[in-house]
Coordinates of C-alpha atoms in Angstrom, one line a residue:
X50 CA 0.5 19.9 -12.7
X51 CA 0.0 18.5 -9.2
X52 CA 2.6 18.9 -6.4
X53 CA 3.4 15.2 -6.6
X54 CA 4.1 15.4 -10.4
X55 CA 6.1 18.6 -10.0
X56 CA 8.3 17.7 -7.0
X57 CA 8.0 13.9 -6.7
X58 CA 6.5 14.1 -3.1
X59 CA 3.3 15.4 -1.6
X60 CA 2.1 15.7 2.0
X61 CA -1.5 15.2 3.1
X62 CA -3.0 15.9 6.5
X63 CA -6.2 14.4 8.1
X64 CA -8.1 17.2 6.4
X65 CA -7.2 16.3 2.8
X66 CA -6.0 12.7 3.2
X67 CA -9.3 11.6 1.7
X68 CA -8.2 13.0 -1.6
X69 CA -6.1 9.9 -1.7
X70 CA -8.1 7.5 0.4
X71 CA -11.6 6.7 -0.8
X72 CA -14.3 6.1 1.8
X73 CA -16.7 3.2 1.6
X74 CA -15.2 1.6 -1.5
X75 CA -12.0 -0.3 -2.4
X76 CA -9.1 1.8 -3.7
X77 CA -5.5 1.3 -4.8
X78 CA -3.0 4.2 -4.2
X79 CA -1.2 5.4 -7.3
X80 CA 2.1 5.8 -5.4
X81 CA 3.7 4.4 -2.2
X82 CA 3.2 6.4 1.0
X83 CA 4.0 6.6 4.7
X84 CA 1.0 7.2 6.9
X85 CA 1.8 8.5 10.4
X86 CA -0.9 8.7 13.1
X87 CA -0.4 11.1 16.0
X88 CA -3.7 10.8 17.7
X89 CA -6.9 8.7 17.2
X90 CA -7.1 5.7 14.9
X91 CA -8.0 4.6 11.4
X92 CA -9.1 1.1 10.4
X93 CA -8.5 -0.3 6.9
X94 CA -9.2 -3.6 5.3
X95 CA -6.3 -5.0 3.3
X96 CA -7.0 -8.1 1.2
X97 CA -7.5 -10.7 3.8
X98 CA -7.0 -8.8 7.1
X99 CA -8.0 -5.7 8.9
X100 CA -5.3 -3.1 9.8
X101 CA -5.7 -0.6 12.6
X102 CA -3.4 2.3 13.0
X103 CA -3.6 4.1 16.4
X104 CA -1.6 6.9 18.1
X105 CA 2.2 6.9 17.6
X106 CA 2.2 4.4 14.7
X107 CA 3.1 4.4 11.0
X108 CA 2.5 2.3 8.0
X109 CA 3.9 2.0 4.5
X110 CA 1.2 1.6 1.9
X111 CA 1.8 -0.2 -1.4
X112 CA 0.5 0.6 -4.9
X113 CA 0.1 -3.1 -5.6
X114 CA -2.4 -3.4 -2.7
X115 CA -6.1 -2.7 -2.6
X116 CA -7.4 -1.1 0.6
X117 CA -10.9 -0.3 2.0
X118 CA -11.7 2.2 4.7
X119 CA -13.6 0.7 7.6
X120 CA -13.7 3.5 10.2
X121 CA -11.9 6.6 11.4
X122 CA -12.0 8.2 14.9
X123 CA -13.1 11.8 15.5
X124 CA -9.7 12.7 17.0
X125 CA -7.7 11.3 14.1
X126 CA -4.6 13.3 13.4
X127 CA -2.4 12.1 10.6
X128 CA 0.3 12.9 8.0
X129 CA 0.6 11.0 4.7
X130 CA 3.9 11.3 2.8
X131 CA 3.2 10.2 -0.8
X132 CA 6.1 9.9 -3.2
X133 CA 7.1 8.7 -6.6
X134 CA 9.5 5.7 -6.6
X135 CA 11.7 7.3 -9.2
X136 CA 12.1 10.4 -7.0
X137 CA 13.5 8.5 -4.1
X138 CA 15.7 6.4 -6.4
X139 CA 17.3 9.6 -7.8
X140 CA 18.4 10.9 -4.3
X141 CA 22.0 10.4 -3.2
X142 CA 21.2 8.6 0.0
X143 CA 24.2 6.9 1.7
X144 CA 22.4 4.3 3.9
X145 CA 22.0 0.7 2.9
X146 CA 19.0 0.8 0.6
X147 CA 18.8 -2.9 0.3
X148 CA 18.4 -3.4 4.0
X149 CA 15.9 -0.6 4.2
X150 CA 13.9 -1.9 1.3
X151 CA 13.8 -5.4 2.8
X152 CA 12.6 -3.9 6.1
X153 CA 9.8 -2.0 4.4
X154 CA 8.8 -5.0 2.3
X155 CA 8.5 -7.0 5.5
X156 CA 6.7 -4.2 7.4
X157 CA 4.5 -3.1 4.5
X158 CA 0.8 -3.0 5.4
X159 CA 1.6 -3.5 9.1
X160 CA 1.2 -0.9 11.8
X161 CA 4.6 -0.2 13.3
X162 CA 4.8 1.5 16.7
X163 CA 6.9 4.7 17.2
X164 CA 8.4 6.1 20.3
X165 CA 6.4 9.4 20.9
X166 CA 9.5 11.5 20.8
X167 CA 10.7 9.9 17.6
X168 CA 7.3 10.6 16.0
X169 CA 7.4 14.2 17.1
X170 CA 10.8 14.8 15.3
X171 CA 9.6 13.1 12.1
X172 CA 6.3 15.0 12.3
X173 CA 8.1 18.3 12.5
X174 CA 10.2 17.4 9.5
X175 CA 7.2 16.4 7.5
X176 CA 5.3 19.6 8.4
X177 CA 8.3 21.7 7.4
X178 CA 8.5 19.9 4.1
X179 CA 4.8 20.5 3.6
X180 CA 5.2 24.2 4.4
X181 CA 7.9 24.5 1.7
X182 CA 5.8 22.5 -0.8
X183 CA 2.7 24.6 -0.1
X184 CA 4.5 28.0 -0.1
X185 CA 3.5 30.4 -2.8
X186 CA 6.7 32.4 -2.3
X187 CA 9.1 32.4 -5.2
X188 CA 12.1 30.2 -4.3
X189 CA 15.0 29.9 -6.8
X190 CA 16.0 26.5 -5.4
X191 CA 12.7 25.1 -4.3
X192 CA 13.2 21.8 -6.0
X193 CA 16.6 21.3 -4.4
X194 CA 15.2 22.3 -1.0
X195 CA 12.4 19.8 -1.3
X196 CA 14.9 17.1 -2.3
X197 CA 17.1 17.8 0.7
X198 CA 14.2 18.0 3.1
X199 CA 12.9 14.7 1.8
X200 CA 16.4 13.2 2.2
X201 CA 16.3 14.3 5.8
X202 CA 13.0 12.5 6.3
X203 CA 14.5 9.4 4.6
X204 CA 17.5 9.4 6.9
X205 CA 15.3 9.8 10.0
X206 CA 13.3 6.8 8.9
X207 CA 16.4 4.8 8.1
X208 CA 17.8 5.7 11.5
X209 CA 14.7 4.5 13.3
X210 CA 14.8 1.3 11.2
X211 CA 18.5 0.6 12.1
X212 CA 17.5 0.6 15.8
X213 CA 15.0 -2.1 15.0
X214 CA 17.7 -4.4 13.6
X215 CA 17.6 -7.0 16.3
X216 CA 13.8 -7.4 16.1
X217 CA 12.3 -6.4 12.8
X218 CA 15.3 -7.1 10.7
X219 CA 15.7 -10.7 11.9
X220 CA 15.2 -13.4 9.3
X221 CA 11.7 -14.4 8.5
X222 CA 10.8 -18.0 9.3
X223 CA 10.7 -20.3 6.2
X224 CA 6.9 -20.3 6.4
X225 CA 6.7 -16.5 6.5
X226 CA 9.1 -16.3 3.6
X227 CA 6.9 -18.7 1.5
X228 CA 3.8 -16.5 2.2
X229 CA 5.8 -13.3 1.6
X230 CA 6.9 -14.5 -1.8
X231 CA 3.5 -15.9 -2.6
X232 CA 1.8 -12.5 -2.0
X233 CA 4.5 -10.7 -4.0
X234 CA 4.1 -13.1 -6.9
X235 CA 0.3 -12.7 -6.6
X236 CA 0.5 -8.9 -6.8
X237 CA 2.4 -9.2 -10.1
X238 CA 0.6 -12.1 -11.8
X239 CA -3.0 -12.2 -10.5
X240 CA -4.3 -10.7 -13.8
X241 CA -3.3 -13.7 -15.8
X242 CA -2.7 -16.5 -13.3
X243 CA -5.3 -17.8 -10.8
X244 CA -4.1 -21.4 -10.2
X245 CA -2.4 -22.4 -6.9
X246 CA -0.1 -24.6 -9.0
X247 CA 1.4 -21.7 -10.8
X248 CA 2.5 -20.0 -7.5
X249 CA 3.7 -23.2 -6.0
X250 CA 5.9 -23.9 -9.1
X251 CA 7.5 -20.5 -8.8
X252 CA 8.8 -21.5 -5.4
X253 CA 9.5 -25.1 -6.4
X254 CA 7.2 -26.5 -3.7
X255 CA 4.1 -28.6 -4.0
X256 CA 0.6 -27.1 -4.1
X257 CA -0.3 -29.0 -0.9
X258 CA 2.7 -27.5 1.0
X259 CA 2.0 -23.9 -0.3
X260 CA -1.7 -24.2 0.6
X261 CA -0.9 -25.6 4.1
X262 CA 1.6 -22.9 4.9
X263 CA -0.6 -20.0 3.6
X264 CA -3.5 -21.4 5.6
X265 CA -1.4 -21.6 8.8
X266 CA 0.0 -18.1 8.5
X267 CA -3.0 -16.2 7.1
X268 CA -6.0 -18.3 8.2
X269 CA -7.2 -18.5 4.6
X270 CA -6.3 -21.0 1.8
X271 CA -4.1 -20.0 -1.1
X272 CA -7.1 -20.2 -3.5
X273 CA -9.2 -18.0 -1.2
X274 CA -6.5 -15.4 -1.2
X275 CA -6.1 -15.5 -5.0
X276 CA -9.9 -15.0 -5.4
X277 CA -9.8 -12.1 -2.9
X278 CA -7.0 -10.3 -4.8
X279 CA -8.8 -10.7 -8.1
X280 CA -12.1 -9.6 -6.6
X281 CA -10.5 -6.5 -5.0
X282 CA -8.9 -5.7 -8.4
X283 CA -12.3 -6.1 -10.1
X284 CA -14.0 -3.8 -7.5
X285 CA -11.4 -1.1 -8.1
X286 CA -11.8 -1.3 -11.8
X287 CA -15.6 -1.2 -11.6
X288 CA -15.9 1.7 -9.3
X289 CA -12.9 3.9 -10.4
X290 CA -13.2 3.6 -14.2
X291 CA -15.8 3.7 -17.0
X292 CA -14.4 0.7 -18.7
X293 CA -17.1 -1.7 -19.9
X294 CA -17.4 -5.0 -18.0
X295 CA -16.2 -6.9 -21.2
X296 CA -12.9 -4.9 -21.1
X297 CA -12.5 -5.4 -17.4
X298 CA -12.9 -9.2 -17.8
X299 CA -10.1 -9.1 -20.4
X300 CA -7.8 -7.0 -18.1
X301 CA -8.3 -9.6 -15.4
X302 CA -7.5 -12.5 -17.7
X303 CA -10.9 -14.1 -18.0
X304 CA -11.7 -15.8 -21.3
X305 CA -15.0 -13.9 -21.7
X306 CA -17.4 -11.6 -19.9
X307 CA -19.6 -14.5 -18.8
X308 CA -16.7 -16.2 -17.0
X309 CA -15.9 -13.0 -15.2
X310 CA -19.5 -12.3 -14.2
X311 CA -19.9 -15.9 -13.0
X312 CA -16.7 -15.6 -10.9
X313 CA -17.8 -12.2 -9.5
X314 CA -21.3 -13.3 -8.6
X315 CA -20.1 -16.5 -7.0
X316 CA -17.9 -14.5 -4.6
X317 CA -20.0 -11.4 -4.0
X318 CA -23.6 -12.5 -4.7
X319 CA -24.2 -9.9 -7.3
X320 CA -23.2 -9.2 -10.9
X321 CA -20.4 -6.7 -11.8
X322 CA -23.1 -4.4 -13.2
X323 CA -25.1 -4.5 -10.0
X324 CA -22.0 -3.8 -8.0
X325 CA -21.1 -0.8 -10.2
X326 CA -24.6 0.6 -10.1
X327 CA -24.6 1.1 -6.3
X328 CA -21.8 3.6 -6.7
X329 CA -23.5 5.5 -9.5
X330 CA -26.8 6.1 -7.7

């Protein structure tokens, strides 16, 4: 049983972070995670934009999002706190979870700067939690110790968030809210809905208005983003599973393998089988 399965949380450093982050191919994390960068930088592609995390920054990753590693600096120093959602839900935390959750949904997949001294304190907490998790010494209350140390980490992050209230917790503009809801809906429904009309109807707005707002905020049209999300999902399924192309086409809501292959080739210039073969050679 893995540490994550046993305790609900696992800590990775720059030395073993690539057990969870694939290099040179799209991947989707199994669980949410905080990534902290102390020195150096890492660049990731996330759907329709590049993300760069540099020194004294953190990011919250999302299991609904597909990422792709672009580059990493030689002096990269990082900690990744991966956790199970049910684990954090079971903790008796006394801060406003709704506000914290909303903040993280707004900040998800965005590099957030830290004050160096704030990062130093969080870094030490994370390292101590890792020390306990990795310890081979028999501890009668190890599970309870882990829960309390993870609670300390959660309170530290909530405290840092509360200081950001006036900036990051301010209301989104109506346009940002439309795009935010569109991307959330898309994460949930892209395997069976690929029409802009469907996503516009969910917000009771016209397809023209949705497309115009999405284009203004992201630089890409709503239909382009839908195709990007479906393509990223297809790439993950092709390079991380042995499922036949016919089964993948069904998972992604295509009527038949031909439709899926046509869609894939139109957007990438090669067939699903050709794409998969490059990772097998």
